[in-house]
mmCIF file with all atom_site columns, C-alpha atoms and ligand atoms in Angstrom:
data_model
loop_
_atom_site.group_PDB
_atom_site.id
_atom_site.type_symbol
_atom_site.label_atom_id
_atom_site.label_alt_id
_atom_site.label_comp_id
_atom_site.label_asym_id
_atom_site.label_entity_id
_atom_site.label_seq_id
_atom_site.pdbx_PDB_ins_code
_atom_site.Cartn_x
_atom_site.Cartn_y
_atom_site.Cartn_z
_atom_site.occupancy
_atom_site.B_iso_or_equiv
_atom_site.pdbx_formal_charge
_atom_site.auth_seq_id
_atom_site.auth_comp_id
_atom_site.auth_asym_id
_atom_site.auth_atom_id
_atom_site.pdbx_PDB_model_num
ATOM   1   C  CA  . UNK B 1 1   ? 0.006   -0.053 0.003   1.00 92.00 ? 74  UNK B CA  1
ATOM   2   C  CA  . UNK B 1 2   ? 1.432   3.323  -1.030  1.00 98.00 ? 75  UNK B CA  1
ATOM   3   C  CA  . UNK B 1 3   ? 1.506   5.863  1.725   1.00 98.00 ? 76  UNK B CA  1
ATOM   4   C  CA  . UNK B 1 4   ? 0.389   9.560  1.398   1.00 98.00 ? 77  UNK B CA  1
ATOM   5   C  CA  . UNK B 1 5   ? 2.270   12.141 3.463   1.00 99.00 ? 78  UNK B CA  1
ATOM   6   C  CA  . UNK B 1 6   ? 0.560   15.494 3.368   1.00 99.00 ? 79  UNK B CA  1
ATOM   7   C  CA  . UNK B 1 7   ? 3.002   18.352 3.686   1.00 98.00 ? 80  UNK B CA  1
ATOM   8   C  CA  . UNK B 1 8   ? 2.022   20.789 6.364   1.00 98.00 ? 81  UNK B CA  1
ATOM   9   C  CA  . UNK B 1 9   ? 3.739   23.585 4.479   1.00 98.00 ? 82  UNK B CA  1
ATOM   10  C  CA  . UNK B 1 10  ? 0.455   24.142 2.566   1.00 98.00 ? 83  UNK B CA  1
ATOM   11  C  CA  . UNK B 1 11  ? -1.793  23.875 5.620   1.00 98.00 ? 84  UNK B CA  1
ATOM   12  C  CA  . UNK B 1 12  ? -3.482  26.869 7.257   1.00 98.00 ? 85  UNK B CA  1
ATOM   13  C  CA  . UNK B 1 13  ? -0.846  27.989 9.853   1.00 98.00 ? 86  UNK B CA  1
ATOM   14  C  CA  . UNK B 1 14  ? -3.463  30.035 11.737  1.00 98.00 ? 87  UNK B CA  1
ATOM   15  C  CA  . UNK B 1 15  ? -5.415  26.742 12.271  1.00 98.00 ? 88  UNK B CA  1
ATOM   16  C  CA  . UNK B 1 16  ? -2.597  24.160 12.247  1.00 98.00 ? 89  UNK B CA  1
ATOM   17  C  CA  . UNK B 1 17  ? -4.072  21.963 15.050  1.00 98.00 ? 90  UNK B CA  1
ATOM   18  C  CA  . UNK B 1 18  ? -7.446  21.773 13.266  1.00 98.00 ? 91  UNK B CA  1
ATOM   19  C  CA  . UNK B 1 19  ? -5.807  20.961 9.929   1.00 98.00 ? 92  UNK B CA  1
ATOM   20  C  CA  . UNK B 1 20  ? -3.691  18.185 11.481  1.00 98.00 ? 93  UNK B CA  1
ATOM   21  C  CA  . UNK B 1 21  ? -6.742  16.592 13.002  1.00 98.00 ? 94  UNK B CA  1
ATOM   22  C  CA  . UNK B 1 22  ? -8.711  16.751 9.715   1.00 98.00 ? 95  UNK B CA  1
ATOM   23  C  CA  . UNK B 1 23  ? -5.626  15.373 7.874   1.00 98.00 ? 96  UNK B CA  1
ATOM   24  C  CA  . UNK B 1 24  ? -5.528  12.364 10.155  1.00 98.00 ? 97  UNK B CA  1
ATOM   25  C  CA  . UNK B 1 25  ? -9.238  11.723 9.940   1.00 98.00 ? 98  UNK B CA  1
ATOM   26  C  CA  . UNK B 1 26  ? -8.962  11.995 6.074   1.00 98.00 ? 99  UNK B CA  1
ATOM   27  C  CA  . UNK B 1 27  ? -6.690  8.928  6.183   1.00 98.00 ? 100 UNK B CA  1
ATOM   28  C  CA  . UNK B 1 28  ? -3.157  10.404 5.876   1.00 98.00 ? 101 UNK B CA  1
ATOM   29  C  CA  . UNK B 1 29  ? -0.457  7.841  6.565   1.00 98.00 ? 102 UNK B CA  1
ATOM   30  C  CA  . UNK B 1 30  ? 2.338   10.195 7.636   1.00 98.00 ? 103 UNK B CA  1
ATOM   31  C  CA  . UNK B 1 31  ? 2.710   13.890 8.257   1.00 98.00 ? 104 UNK B CA  1
ATOM   32  C  CA  . UNK B 1 32  ? 5.445   15.534 6.169   1.00 99.00 ? 105 UNK B CA  1
ATOM   33  C  CA  . UNK B 1 33  ? 7.144   18.445 8.021   1.00 99.00 ? 106 UNK B CA  1
ATOM   34  C  CA  . UNK B 1 34  ? 9.246   20.852 5.948   1.00 99.00 ? 107 UNK B CA  1
ATOM   35  C  CA  . UNK B 1 35  ? 11.866  22.689 7.966   1.00 99.00 ? 108 UNK B CA  1
ATOM   36  C  CA  . UNK B 1 36  ? 13.717  25.468 6.037   1.00 98.00 ? 109 UNK B CA  1
ATOM   37  C  CA  . UNK B 1 37  ? 16.563  27.740 7.210   1.00 98.00 ? 110 UNK B CA  1
ATOM   38  C  CA  . UNK B 1 38  ? 16.675  30.512 4.641   1.00 98.00 ? 111 UNK B CA  1
ATOM   39  C  CA  . UNK B 1 39  ? 20.151  29.507 3.693   1.00 98.00 ? 112 UNK B CA  1
ATOM   40  C  CA  . UNK B 1 40  ? 20.131  25.979 2.271   1.00 98.00 ? 113 UNK B CA  1
ATOM   41  C  CA  . UNK B 1 41  ? 16.837  26.958 0.585   1.00 98.00 ? 114 UNK B CA  1
ATOM   42  C  CA  . UNK B 1 42  ? 15.568  30.489 -0.212  1.00 98.00 ? 115 UNK B CA  1
ATOM   43  C  CA  . UNK B 1 43  ? 12.708  30.308 2.239   1.00 98.00 ? 116 UNK B CA  1
ATOM   44  C  CA  . UNK B 1 44  ? 12.071  30.000 5.985   1.00 98.00 ? 117 UNK B CA  1
ATOM   45  C  CA  . UNK B 1 45  ? 9.241   27.865 7.255   1.00 98.00 ? 118 UNK B CA  1
ATOM   46  C  CA  . UNK B 1 46  ? 9.002   26.658 10.938  1.00 98.00 ? 119 UNK B CA  1
ATOM   47  C  CA  . UNK B 1 47  ? 11.126  24.656 13.321  1.00 98.00 ? 120 UNK B CA  1
ATOM   48  C  CA  . UNK B 1 48  ? 11.386  22.872 16.661  1.00 98.00 ? 121 UNK B CA  1
ATOM   49  C  CA  . UNK B 1 49  ? 8.752   24.649 18.791  1.00 98.00 ? 122 UNK B CA  1
ATOM   50  C  CA  . UNK B 1 50  ? 6.090   24.153 16.223  1.00 98.00 ? 123 UNK B CA  1
ATOM   51  C  CA  . UNK B 1 51  ? 6.923   20.423 15.932  1.00 98.00 ? 124 UNK B CA  1
ATOM   52  C  CA  . UNK B 1 52  ? 6.837   20.134 19.733  1.00 98.00 ? 125 UNK B CA  1
ATOM   53  C  CA  . UNK B 1 53  ? 3.466   21.900 19.924  1.00 98.00 ? 126 UNK B CA  1
ATOM   54  C  CA  . UNK B 1 54  ? 1.769   19.689 17.339  1.00 98.00 ? 127 UNK B CA  1
ATOM   55  C  CA  . UNK B 1 55  ? 3.302   16.345 18.507  1.00 98.00 ? 128 UNK B CA  1
ATOM   56  C  CA  . UNK B 1 56  ? 0.493   15.591 21.009  1.00 98.00 ? 129 UNK B CA  1
ATOM   57  C  CA  . UNK B 1 57  ? -2.195  16.143 18.449  1.00 98.00 ? 130 UNK B CA  1
ATOM   58  C  CA  . UNK B 1 58  ? -1.649  12.991 16.388  1.00 98.00 ? 131 UNK B CA  1
ATOM   59  C  CA  . UNK B 1 59  ? -0.083  9.573  16.484  1.00 97.00 ? 132 UNK B CA  1
ATOM   60  C  CA  . UNK B 1 60  ? 0.842   9.720  12.845  1.00 98.00 ? 133 UNK B CA  1
ATOM   61  C  CA  . UNK B 1 61  ? 4.491   9.275  11.831  1.00 98.00 ? 134 UNK B CA  1
ATOM   62  C  CA  . UNK B 1 62  ? 6.313   12.635 11.780  1.00 99.00 ? 135 UNK B CA  1
ATOM   63  C  CA  . UNK B 1 63  ? 8.427   12.678 8.612   1.00 99.00 ? 136 UNK B CA  1
ATOM   64  C  CA  . UNK B 1 64  ? 10.747  15.659 9.156   1.00 99.00 ? 137 UNK B CA  1
ATOM   65  C  CA  . UNK B 1 65  ? 12.391  16.986 6.001   1.00 99.00 ? 138 UNK B CA  1
ATOM   66  C  CA  . UNK B 1 66  ? 15.306  19.170 7.030   1.00 99.00 ? 139 UNK B CA  1
ATOM   67  C  CA  . UNK B 1 67  ? 16.155  21.747 4.327   1.00 99.00 ? 140 UNK B CA  1
ATOM   68  C  CA  . UNK B 1 68  ? 18.901  23.225 6.536   1.00 98.00 ? 141 UNK B CA  1
ATOM   69  C  CA  . UNK B 1 69  ? 22.692  23.535 6.427   1.00 98.00 ? 142 UNK B CA  1
ATOM   70  C  CA  . UNK B 1 70  ? 24.673  21.429 8.900   1.00 97.00 ? 143 UNK B CA  1
ATOM   71  C  CA  . UNK B 1 71  ? 21.677  19.361 9.787   1.00 98.00 ? 144 UNK B CA  1
ATOM   72  C  CA  . UNK B 1 72  ? 23.594  17.130 12.202  1.00 98.00 ? 145 UNK B CA  1
ATOM   73  C  CA  . UNK B 1 73  ? 23.742  19.942 14.715  1.00 98.00 ? 146 UNK B CA  1
ATOM   74  C  CA  . UNK B 1 74  ? 20.028  19.433 15.297  1.00 98.00 ? 147 UNK B CA  1
ATOM   75  C  CA  . UNK B 1 75  ? 19.364  15.686 15.058  1.00 98.00 ? 148 UNK B CA  1
ATOM   76  C  CA  . UNK B 1 76  ? 18.972  15.290 18.847  1.00 98.00 ? 149 UNK B CA  1
ATOM   77  C  CA  . UNK B 1 77  ? 16.697  18.304 19.053  1.00 98.00 ? 150 UNK B CA  1
ATOM   78  C  CA  . UNK B 1 78  ? 14.380  17.062 16.256  1.00 99.00 ? 151 UNK B CA  1
ATOM   79  C  CA  . UNK B 1 79  ? 14.201  13.603 17.703  1.00 98.00 ? 152 UNK B CA  1
ATOM   80  C  CA  . UNK B 1 80  ? 13.338  15.058 21.065  1.00 98.00 ? 153 UNK B CA  1
ATOM   81  C  CA  . UNK B 1 81  ? 10.706  17.334 19.507  1.00 98.00 ? 154 UNK B CA  1
ATOM   82  C  CA  . UNK B 1 82  ? 8.926   14.278 18.112  1.00 98.00 ? 155 UNK B CA  1
ATOM   83  C  CA  . UNK B 1 83  ? 10.400  13.336 14.757  1.00 99.00 ? 156 UNK B CA  1
ATOM   84  C  CA  . UNK B 1 84  ? 9.919   9.603  13.858  1.00 99.00 ? 157 UNK B CA  1
ATOM   85  C  CA  . UNK B 1 85  ? 11.951  9.963  10.675  1.00 99.00 ? 158 UNK B CA  1
ATOM   86  C  CA  . UNK B 1 86  ? 14.774  12.444 10.060  1.00 99.00 ? 159 UNK B CA  1
ATOM   87  C  CA  . UNK B 1 87  ? 15.427  13.300 6.446   1.00 98.00 ? 160 UNK B CA  1
ATOM   88  C  CA  . UNK B 1 88  ? 18.425  15.468 5.679   1.00 99.00 ? 161 UNK B CA  1
ATOM   89  C  CA  . UNK B 1 89  ? 19.833  16.651 2.333   1.00 99.00 ? 162 UNK B CA  1
ATOM   90  C  CA  . UNK B 1 90  ? 22.785  14.908 0.811   1.00 98.00 ? 163 UNK B CA  1
ATOM   91  C  CA  . UNK B 1 91  ? 23.932  18.282 -0.429  1.00 98.00 ? 164 UNK B CA  1
ATOM   92  C  CA  . UNK B 1 92  ? 23.853  19.832 3.039   1.00 98.00 ? 165 UNK B CA  1
ATOM   93  C  CA  . UNK B 1 93  ? 26.018  17.474 4.983   1.00 98.00 ? 166 UNK B CA  1
ATOM   94  C  CA  . UNK B 1 94  ? 29.713  16.584 4.617   1.00 97.00 ? 167 UNK B CA  1
ATOM   95  C  CA  . UNK B 1 95  ? 29.884  13.437 6.712   1.00 98.00 ? 168 UNK B CA  1
ATOM   96  C  CA  . UNK B 1 96  ? 26.952  11.424 5.477   1.00 98.00 ? 169 UNK B CA  1
ATOM   97  C  CA  . UNK B 1 97  ? 27.938  8.059  6.991   1.00 98.00 ? 170 UNK B CA  1
ATOM   98  C  CA  . UNK B 1 98  ? 28.460  9.564  10.488  1.00 98.00 ? 171 UNK B CA  1
ATOM   99  C  CA  . UNK B 1 99  ? 25.192  11.515 10.214  1.00 98.00 ? 172 UNK B CA  1
ATOM   100 C  CA  . UNK B 1 100 ? 23.247  8.372  9.408   1.00 98.00 ? 173 UNK B CA  1
ATOM   101 C  CA  . UNK B 1 101 ? 24.748  6.466  12.357  1.00 98.00 ? 174 UNK B CA  1
ATOM   102 C  CA  . UNK B 1 102 ? 23.841  9.400  14.656  1.00 98.00 ? 175 UNK B CA  1
ATOM   103 C  CA  . UNK B 1 103 ? 20.241  9.447  13.489  1.00 98.00 ? 176 UNK B CA  1
ATOM   104 C  CA  . UNK B 1 104 ? 19.964  5.676  14.021  1.00 98.00 ? 177 UNK B CA  1
ATOM   105 C  CA  . UNK B 1 105 ? 21.524  6.002  17.450  1.00 98.00 ? 178 UNK B CA  1
ATOM   106 C  CA  . UNK B 1 106 ? 18.650  8.230  18.427  1.00 98.00 ? 179 UNK B CA  1
ATOM   107 C  CA  . UNK B 1 107 ? 16.165  5.438  17.727  1.00 98.00 ? 180 UNK B CA  1
ATOM   108 C  CA  . UNK B 1 108 ? 14.412  7.182  14.813  1.00 98.00 ? 181 UNK B CA  1
ATOM   109 C  CA  . UNK B 1 109 ? 14.338  6.278  11.098  1.00 98.00 ? 182 UNK B CA  1
ATOM   110 C  CA  . UNK B 1 110 ? 17.075  7.752  8.897   1.00 99.00 ? 183 UNK B CA  1
ATOM   111 C  CA  . UNK B 1 111 ? 16.501  9.156  5.447   1.00 98.00 ? 184 UNK B CA  1
ATOM   112 C  CA  . UNK B 1 112 ? 18.623  11.022 2.903   1.00 98.00 ? 185 UNK B CA  1
ATOM   113 C  CA  . UNK B 1 113 ? 17.019  13.539 0.523   1.00 99.00 ? 186 UNK B CA  1
ATOM   114 C  CA  . UNK B 1 114 ? 18.407  14.205 -3.022  1.00 99.00 ? 187 UNK B CA  1
ATOM   115 C  CA  . UNK B 1 115 ? 17.897  17.497 -4.901  1.00 99.00 ? 188 UNK B CA  1
ATOM   116 C  CA  . UNK B 1 116 ? 16.697  17.063 -8.484  1.00 99.00 ? 189 UNK B CA  1
ATOM   117 C  CA  . UNK B 1 117 ? 20.136  17.343 -10.054 1.00 98.00 ? 190 UNK B CA  1
ATOM   118 C  CA  . UNK B 1 118 ? 21.912  14.940 -7.645  1.00 99.00 ? 191 UNK B CA  1
ATOM   119 C  CA  . UNK B 1 119 ? 22.172  11.497 -9.177  1.00 98.00 ? 192 UNK B CA  1
ATOM   120 C  CA  . UNK B 1 120 ? 20.978  8.449  -7.160  1.00 98.00 ? 193 UNK B CA  1
ATOM   121 C  CA  . UNK B 1 121 ? 24.355  6.794  -7.749  1.00 98.00 ? 194 UNK B CA  1
ATOM   122 C  CA  . UNK B 1 122 ? 25.939  8.835  -4.958  1.00 98.00 ? 195 UNK B CA  1
ATOM   123 C  CA  . UNK B 1 123 ? 23.952  6.660  -2.488  1.00 98.00 ? 196 UNK B CA  1
ATOM   124 C  CA  . UNK B 1 124 ? 25.329  3.272  -3.650  1.00 97.00 ? 197 UNK B CA  1
ATOM   125 C  CA  . UNK B 1 125 ? 27.531  2.476  -0.635  1.00 98.00 ? 198 UNK B CA  1
ATOM   126 C  CA  . UNK B 1 126 ? 25.350  3.989  2.041   1.00 98.00 ? 199 UNK B CA  1
ATOM   127 C  CA  . UNK B 1 127 ? 22.043  2.527  0.720   1.00 98.00 ? 200 UNK B CA  1
ATOM   128 C  CA  . UNK B 1 128 ? 22.080  -0.622 3.057   1.00 98.00 ? 201 UNK B CA  1
ATOM   129 C  CA  . UNK B 1 129 ? 22.165  1.745  6.051   1.00 98.00 ? 202 UNK B CA  1
ATOM   130 C  CA  . UNK B 1 130 ? 19.123  3.758  5.115   1.00 98.00 ? 203 UNK B CA  1
ATOM   131 C  CA  . UNK B 1 131 ? 15.446  3.401  6.007   1.00 98.00 ? 204 UNK B CA  1
ATOM   132 C  CA  . UNK B 1 132 ? 14.343  5.790  3.254   1.00 99.00 ? 205 UNK B CA  1
ATOM   133 C  CA  . UNK B 1 133 ? 15.450  7.990  0.344   1.00 99.00 ? 206 UNK B CA  1
ATOM   134 C  CA  . UNK B 1 134 ? 13.527  11.052 -0.532  1.00 99.00 ? 207 UNK B CA  1
ATOM   135 C  CA  . UNK B 1 135 ? 13.660  12.101 -4.205  1.00 99.00 ? 208 UNK B CA  1
ATOM   136 C  CA  . UNK B 1 136 ? 12.937  15.754 -4.656  1.00 99.00 ? 209 UNK B CA  1
ATOM   137 C  CA  . UNK B 1 137 ? 10.692  16.254 -7.697  1.00 99.00 ? 210 UNK B CA  1
ATOM   138 C  CA  . UNK B 1 138 ? 10.900  20.091 -7.434  1.00 99.00 ? 211 UNK B CA  1
ATOM   139 C  CA  . UNK B 1 139 ? 13.773  22.367 -6.318  1.00 98.00 ? 212 UNK B CA  1
ATOM   140 C  CA  . UNK B 1 140 ? 13.186  22.533 -2.582  1.00 98.00 ? 213 UNK B CA  1
ATOM   141 C  CA  . UNK B 1 141 ? 11.974  25.708 -0.874  1.00 98.00 ? 214 UNK B CA  1
ATOM   142 C  CA  . UNK B 1 142 ? 8.352   26.226 -1.868  1.00 98.00 ? 215 UNK B CA  1
ATOM   143 C  CA  . UNK B 1 143 ? 5.081   24.418 -2.218  1.00 98.00 ? 216 UNK B CA  1
ATOM   144 C  CA  . UNK B 1 144 ? 2.990   24.562 -5.327  1.00 98.00 ? 217 UNK B CA  1
ATOM   145 C  CA  . UNK B 1 145 ? 5.781   24.212 -7.957  1.00 98.00 ? 218 UNK B CA  1
ATOM   146 C  CA  . UNK B 1 146 ? 5.606   22.066 -11.133 1.00 98.00 ? 219 UNK B CA  1
ATOM   147 C  CA  . UNK B 1 147 ? 6.819   18.475 -11.105 1.00 98.00 ? 220 UNK B CA  1
ATOM   148 C  CA  . UNK B 1 148 ? 10.182  17.764 -12.760 1.00 98.00 ? 221 UNK B CA  1
ATOM   149 C  CA  . UNK B 1 149 ? 9.532   14.737 -15.043 1.00 98.00 ? 222 UNK B CA  1
ATOM   150 C  CA  . UNK B 1 150 ? 13.025  13.164 -14.888 1.00 98.00 ? 223 UNK B CA  1
ATOM   151 C  CA  . UNK B 1 151 ? 12.445  12.526 -11.136 1.00 98.00 ? 224 UNK B CA  1
ATOM   152 C  CA  . UNK B 1 152 ? 10.535  9.438  -12.189 1.00 98.00 ? 225 UNK B CA  1
ATOM   153 C  CA  . UNK B 1 153 ? 13.678  8.053  -13.866 1.00 98.00 ? 226 UNK B CA  1
ATOM   154 C  CA  . UNK B 1 154 ? 15.466  8.579  -10.620 1.00 99.00 ? 227 UNK B CA  1
ATOM   155 C  CA  . UNK B 1 155 ? 12.804  6.712  -8.670  1.00 99.00 ? 228 UNK B CA  1
ATOM   156 C  CA  . UNK B 1 156 ? 12.989  3.778  -11.093 1.00 98.00 ? 229 UNK B CA  1
ATOM   157 C  CA  . UNK B 1 157 ? 16.763  3.654  -11.011 1.00 98.00 ? 230 UNK B CA  1
ATOM   158 C  CA  . UNK B 1 158 ? 16.799  3.834  -7.191  1.00 99.00 ? 231 UNK B CA  1
ATOM   159 C  CA  . UNK B 1 159 ? 14.258  1.028  -7.012  1.00 98.00 ? 232 UNK B CA  1
ATOM   160 C  CA  . UNK B 1 160 ? 16.561  -1.158 -9.105  1.00 98.00 ? 233 UNK B CA  1
ATOM   161 C  CA  . UNK B 1 161 ? 19.551  -0.296 -6.909  1.00 98.00 ? 234 UNK B CA  1
ATOM   162 C  CA  . UNK B 1 162 ? 17.520  -0.979 -3.734  1.00 98.00 ? 235 UNK B CA  1
ATOM   163 C  CA  . UNK B 1 163 ? 16.296  -4.341 -5.041  1.00 98.00 ? 236 UNK B CA  1
ATOM   164 C  CA  . UNK B 1 164 ? 19.859  -5.447 -4.927  1.00 98.00 ? 237 UNK B CA  1
ATOM   165 C  CA  . UNK B 1 165 ? 21.308  -3.500 -2.018  1.00 98.00 ? 238 UNK B CA  1
ATOM   166 C  CA  . UNK B 1 166 ? 18.420  -2.902 0.441   1.00 98.00 ? 239 UNK B CA  1
ATOM   167 C  CA  . UNK B 1 167 ? 15.112  -4.443 -0.561  1.00 98.00 ? 240 UNK B CA  1
ATOM   168 C  CA  . UNK B 1 168 ? 13.261  -3.001 2.422   1.00 98.00 ? 241 UNK B CA  1
ATOM   169 C  CA  . UNK B 1 169 ? 14.313  0.644  1.567   1.00 98.00 ? 242 UNK B CA  1
ATOM   170 C  CA  . UNK B 1 170 ? 11.346  3.028  1.370   1.00 99.00 ? 243 UNK B CA  1
ATOM   171 C  CA  . UNK B 1 171 ? 11.356  5.515  -1.578  1.00 99.00 ? 244 UNK B CA  1
ATOM   172 C  CA  . UNK B 1 172 ? 9.597   8.819  -1.031  1.00 99.00 ? 245 UNK B CA  1
ATOM   173 C  CA  . UNK B 1 173 ? 8.936   11.473 -3.638  1.00 99.00 ? 246 UNK B CA  1
ATOM   174 C  CA  . UNK B 1 174 ? 8.236   15.134 -2.858  1.00 99.00 ? 247 UNK B CA  1
ATOM   175 C  CA  . UNK B 1 175 ? 7.086   18.072 -4.992  1.00 99.00 ? 248 UNK B CA  1
ATOM   176 C  CA  . UNK B 1 176 ? 4.438   18.829 -7.586  1.00 98.00 ? 249 UNK B CA  1
ATOM   177 C  CA  . UNK B 1 177 ? 2.469   15.622 -7.023  1.00 98.00 ? 250 UNK B CA  1
ATOM   178 C  CA  . UNK B 1 178 ? -1.238  15.701 -7.675  1.00 98.00 ? 251 UNK B CA  1
ATOM   179 C  CA  . UNK B 1 179 ? -4.088  13.664 -9.110  1.00 98.00 ? 252 UNK B CA  1
ATOM   180 C  CA  . UNK B 1 180 ? -2.488  13.763 -12.589 1.00 98.00 ? 253 UNK B CA  1
ATOM   181 C  CA  . UNK B 1 181 ? 0.862   12.132 -11.656 1.00 98.00 ? 254 UNK B CA  1
ATOM   182 C  CA  . UNK B 1 182 ? 0.452   10.329 -8.285  1.00 98.00 ? 255 UNK B CA  1
ATOM   183 C  CA  . UNK B 1 183 ? -0.121  7.042  -10.005 1.00 98.00 ? 256 UNK B CA  1
ATOM   184 C  CA  . UNK B 1 184 ? 2.927   7.358  -12.243 1.00 98.00 ? 257 UNK B CA  1
ATOM   185 C  CA  . UNK B 1 185 ? 5.016   8.084  -9.089  1.00 98.00 ? 258 UNK B CA  1
ATOM   186 C  CA  . UNK B 1 186 ? 3.702   4.892  -7.379  1.00 98.00 ? 259 UNK B CA  1
ATOM   187 C  CA  . UNK B 1 187 ? 4.281   2.809  -10.574 1.00 98.00 ? 260 UNK B CA  1
ATOM   188 C  CA  . UNK B 1 188 ? 7.873   4.087  -10.777 1.00 98.00 ? 261 UNK B CA  1
ATOM   189 C  CA  . UNK B 1 189 ? 8.415   2.678  -7.352  1.00 98.00 ? 262 UNK B CA  1
ATOM   190 C  CA  . UNK B 1 190 ? 7.591   5.277  -4.761  1.00 98.00 ? 263 UNK B CA  1
ATOM   191 C  CA  . UNK B 1 191 ? 6.354   3.939  -1.437  1.00 98.00 ? 264 UNK B CA  1
ATOM   192 C  CA  . UNK B 1 192 ? 5.570   7.267  0.174   1.00 99.00 ? 265 UNK B CA  1
ATOM   193 C  CA  . UNK B 1 193 ? 4.138   10.239 -1.700  1.00 98.00 ? 266 UNK B CA  1
ATOM   194 C  CA  . UNK B 1 194 ? 4.295   13.770 -0.316  1.00 99.00 ? 267 UNK B CA  1
ATOM   195 C  CA  . UNK B 1 195 ? 1.599   16.122 -1.413  1.00 99.00 ? 268 UNK B CA  1
ATOM   196 C  CA  . UNK B 1 196 ? 1.159   19.716 -0.165  1.00 98.00 ? 269 UNK B CA  1
ATOM   197 C  CA  . UNK B 1 197 ? -0.955  21.940 -2.282  1.00 98.00 ? 270 UNK B CA  1
ATOM   198 C  CA  . UNK B 1 198 ? -2.848  18.985 -3.684  1.00 98.00 ? 271 UNK B CA  1
ATOM   199 C  CA  . UNK B 1 199 ? -4.034  18.077 -0.159  1.00 98.00 ? 272 UNK B CA  1
ATOM   200 C  CA  . UNK B 1 200 ? -4.646  21.501 1.287   1.00 98.00 ? 273 UNK B CA  1
ATOM   201 C  CA  . UNK B 1 201 ? -6.050  23.284 -1.778  1.00 98.00 ? 274 UNK B CA  1
ATOM   202 C  CA  . UNK B 1 202 ? -9.199  25.300 -0.892  1.00 97.00 ? 275 UNK B CA  1
ATOM   203 C  CA  . UNK B 1 203 ? -8.968  23.677 2.564   1.00 96.00 ? 276 UNK B CA  1
ATOM   204 C  CA  . UNK B 1 204 ? -10.934 20.762 1.206   1.00 98.00 ? 277 UNK B CA  1
ATOM   205 C  CA  . UNK B 1 205 ? -8.610  18.246 2.856   1.00 98.00 ? 278 UNK B CA  1
ATOM   206 C  CA  . UNK B 1 206 ? -10.905 15.175 2.907   1.00 98.00 ? 279 UNK B CA  1
ATOM   207 C  CA  . UNK B 1 207 ? -12.149 15.695 -0.615  1.00 98.00 ? 280 UNK B CA  1
ATOM   208 C  CA  . UNK B 1 208 ? -8.612  16.250 -1.904  1.00 98.00 ? 281 UNK B CA  1
ATOM   209 C  CA  . UNK B 1 209 ? -7.333  13.165 -0.085  1.00 98.00 ? 282 UNK B CA  1
ATOM   210 C  CA  . UNK B 1 210 ? -10.110 11.110 -1.573  1.00 98.00 ? 283 UNK B CA  1
ATOM   211 C  CA  . UNK B 1 211 ? -9.189  12.330 -5.133  1.00 98.00 ? 284 UNK B CA  1
ATOM   212 C  CA  . UNK B 1 212 ? -5.571  11.349 -4.586  1.00 98.00 ? 285 UNK B CA  1
ATOM   213 C  CA  . UNK B 1 213 ? -6.432  7.879  -3.248  1.00 98.00 ? 286 UNK B CA  1
ATOM   214 C  CA  . UNK B 1 214 ? -8.819  7.402  -6.218  1.00 98.00 ? 287 UNK B CA  1
ATOM   215 C  CA  . UNK B 1 215 ? -6.083  8.434  -8.652  1.00 98.00 ? 288 UNK B CA  1
ATOM   216 C  CA  . UNK B 1 216 ? -3.868  5.725  -7.125  1.00 97.00 ? 289 UNK B CA  1
ATOM   217 C  CA  . UNK B 1 217 ? -6.366  2.878  -7.733  1.00 92.00 ? 290 UNK B CA  1
HETATM 218 C  C1  . DX5 N 2 .   ? 9.294   21.716 -1.049  1.00 56.19 ? 499 DX5 N C1  1
HETATM 219 C  C2  . DX5 N 2 .   ? 8.860   20.868 0.126   1.00 56.19 ? 499 DX5 N C2  1
HETATM 220 C  C3  . DX5 N 2 .   ? 7.617   20.102 -0.271  1.00 56.19 ? 499 DX5 N C3  1
HETATM 221 C  C4  . DX5 N 2 .   ? 6.453   20.882 -0.567  1.00 56.19 ? 499 DX5 N C4  1
HETATM 222 C  C5  . DX5 N 2 .   ? 5.539   20.128 -1.479  1.00 56.19 ? 499 DX5 N C5  1
HETATM 223 O  O1  . DX5 N 2 .   ? 10.507  22.288 -0.673  1.00 56.19 ? 499 DX5 N O1  1
HETATM 224 O  O2  . DX5 N 2 .   ? 9.851   19.903 0.448   1.00 56.19 ? 499 DX5 N O2  1
HETATM 225 O  O3  . DX5 N 2 .   ? 7.328   19.122 0.784   1.00 56.19 ? 499 DX5 N O3  1
HETATM 226 O  O4  . DX5 N 2 .   ? 5.679   21.343 0.557   1.00 56.19 ? 499 DX5 N O4  1
HETATM 227 O  O5  . DX5 N 2 .   ? 4.500   20.908 -1.901  1.00 56.19 ? 499 DX5 N O5  1
HETATM 228 P  P1  . DX5 N 2 .   ? 3.720   20.545 -3.212  1.00 56.19 ? 499 DX5 N P1  1
HETATM 229 O  O6  . DX5 N 2 .   ? 3.093   19.186 -3.030  1.00 56.19 ? 499 DX5 N O6  1
HETATM 230 O  O7  . DX5 N 2 .   ? 2.689   21.648 -3.258  1.00 56.19 ? 499 DX5 N O7  1
HETATM 231 O  O8  . DX5 N 2 .   ? 4.691   20.630 -4.398  1.00 56.19 ? 499 DX5 N O8  1
HETATM 232 ZN ZN1 . ZN  N 3 .   ? 9.316   18.269 1.790   1.00 56.19 ? 500 ZN  N ZN1 1
#
C-alpha cells in the first residue's frame, strides 16, 4: 500500500491543530514536516517549537524533511521534538555516514534527500544503512511548484539499486504531485508520496485526499 504524506507547508498555519486533526481523519499515513533555514533553501518555514506543539495532536509518523545547512547539529533536538523519521539533504552534509549512524543511534528512522540534479548513484555505498530515500521532484523551498519529469527516472533507477542492495528501503517522492501524476510516481516505485498543495487546496482536505487515493487505484 502506497503511503500519502501530506506536507504541512500548505496547511493553514493559523489553524494548524485543526488541519492536522482533519488530515488524520482524512486517512493520511504520515505527516510531512518541511523545515527550512533561509540558507540551504531560499525560504524560512518553521522549526522545533512548532513540531513540539503539534506532537501531542496525532499519532501519525512525523516525517521531518530538513532543508537546513549542517543538519547534524540538530538531530537530537528534532528527535526530542517528536520526529519519527529524520530526512536530511545529501547536499547539506559533509559526513553522510556519520550523520546516518547518529540518527539511528537516536532510535528514529534515517533518510537522505536528494535534490533534483543529484544522481541516485551517490547513495550506492550507504544504501544498506538507510530506512528511506527522498527524491525531490521540485527544487526545494516552496510548495505549489511544477513536477520535474526526470524525477521518475530517478525513482526507477533507485528502486533497481535498492532491489539489490536494500530491498526494504522506502522510496519517497516530494514536490508537484497531484491527481495527474500520483499514479505514475507509485508505478515508478515510490512507497511514500508527499503532497502539499494537492491536499490543502481550498482547505478541502478530505475531498482532496479522496481524489488522490482514487487516482492511485
Ligand atoms: C518543497 C517541500 C515540499 C512541498 C511540497 O521544498 O519539500 O514538501 O511542501 O509541496 P507541493 O506538493 O505543493 O509541491
Ligand atoms: Zn518536503
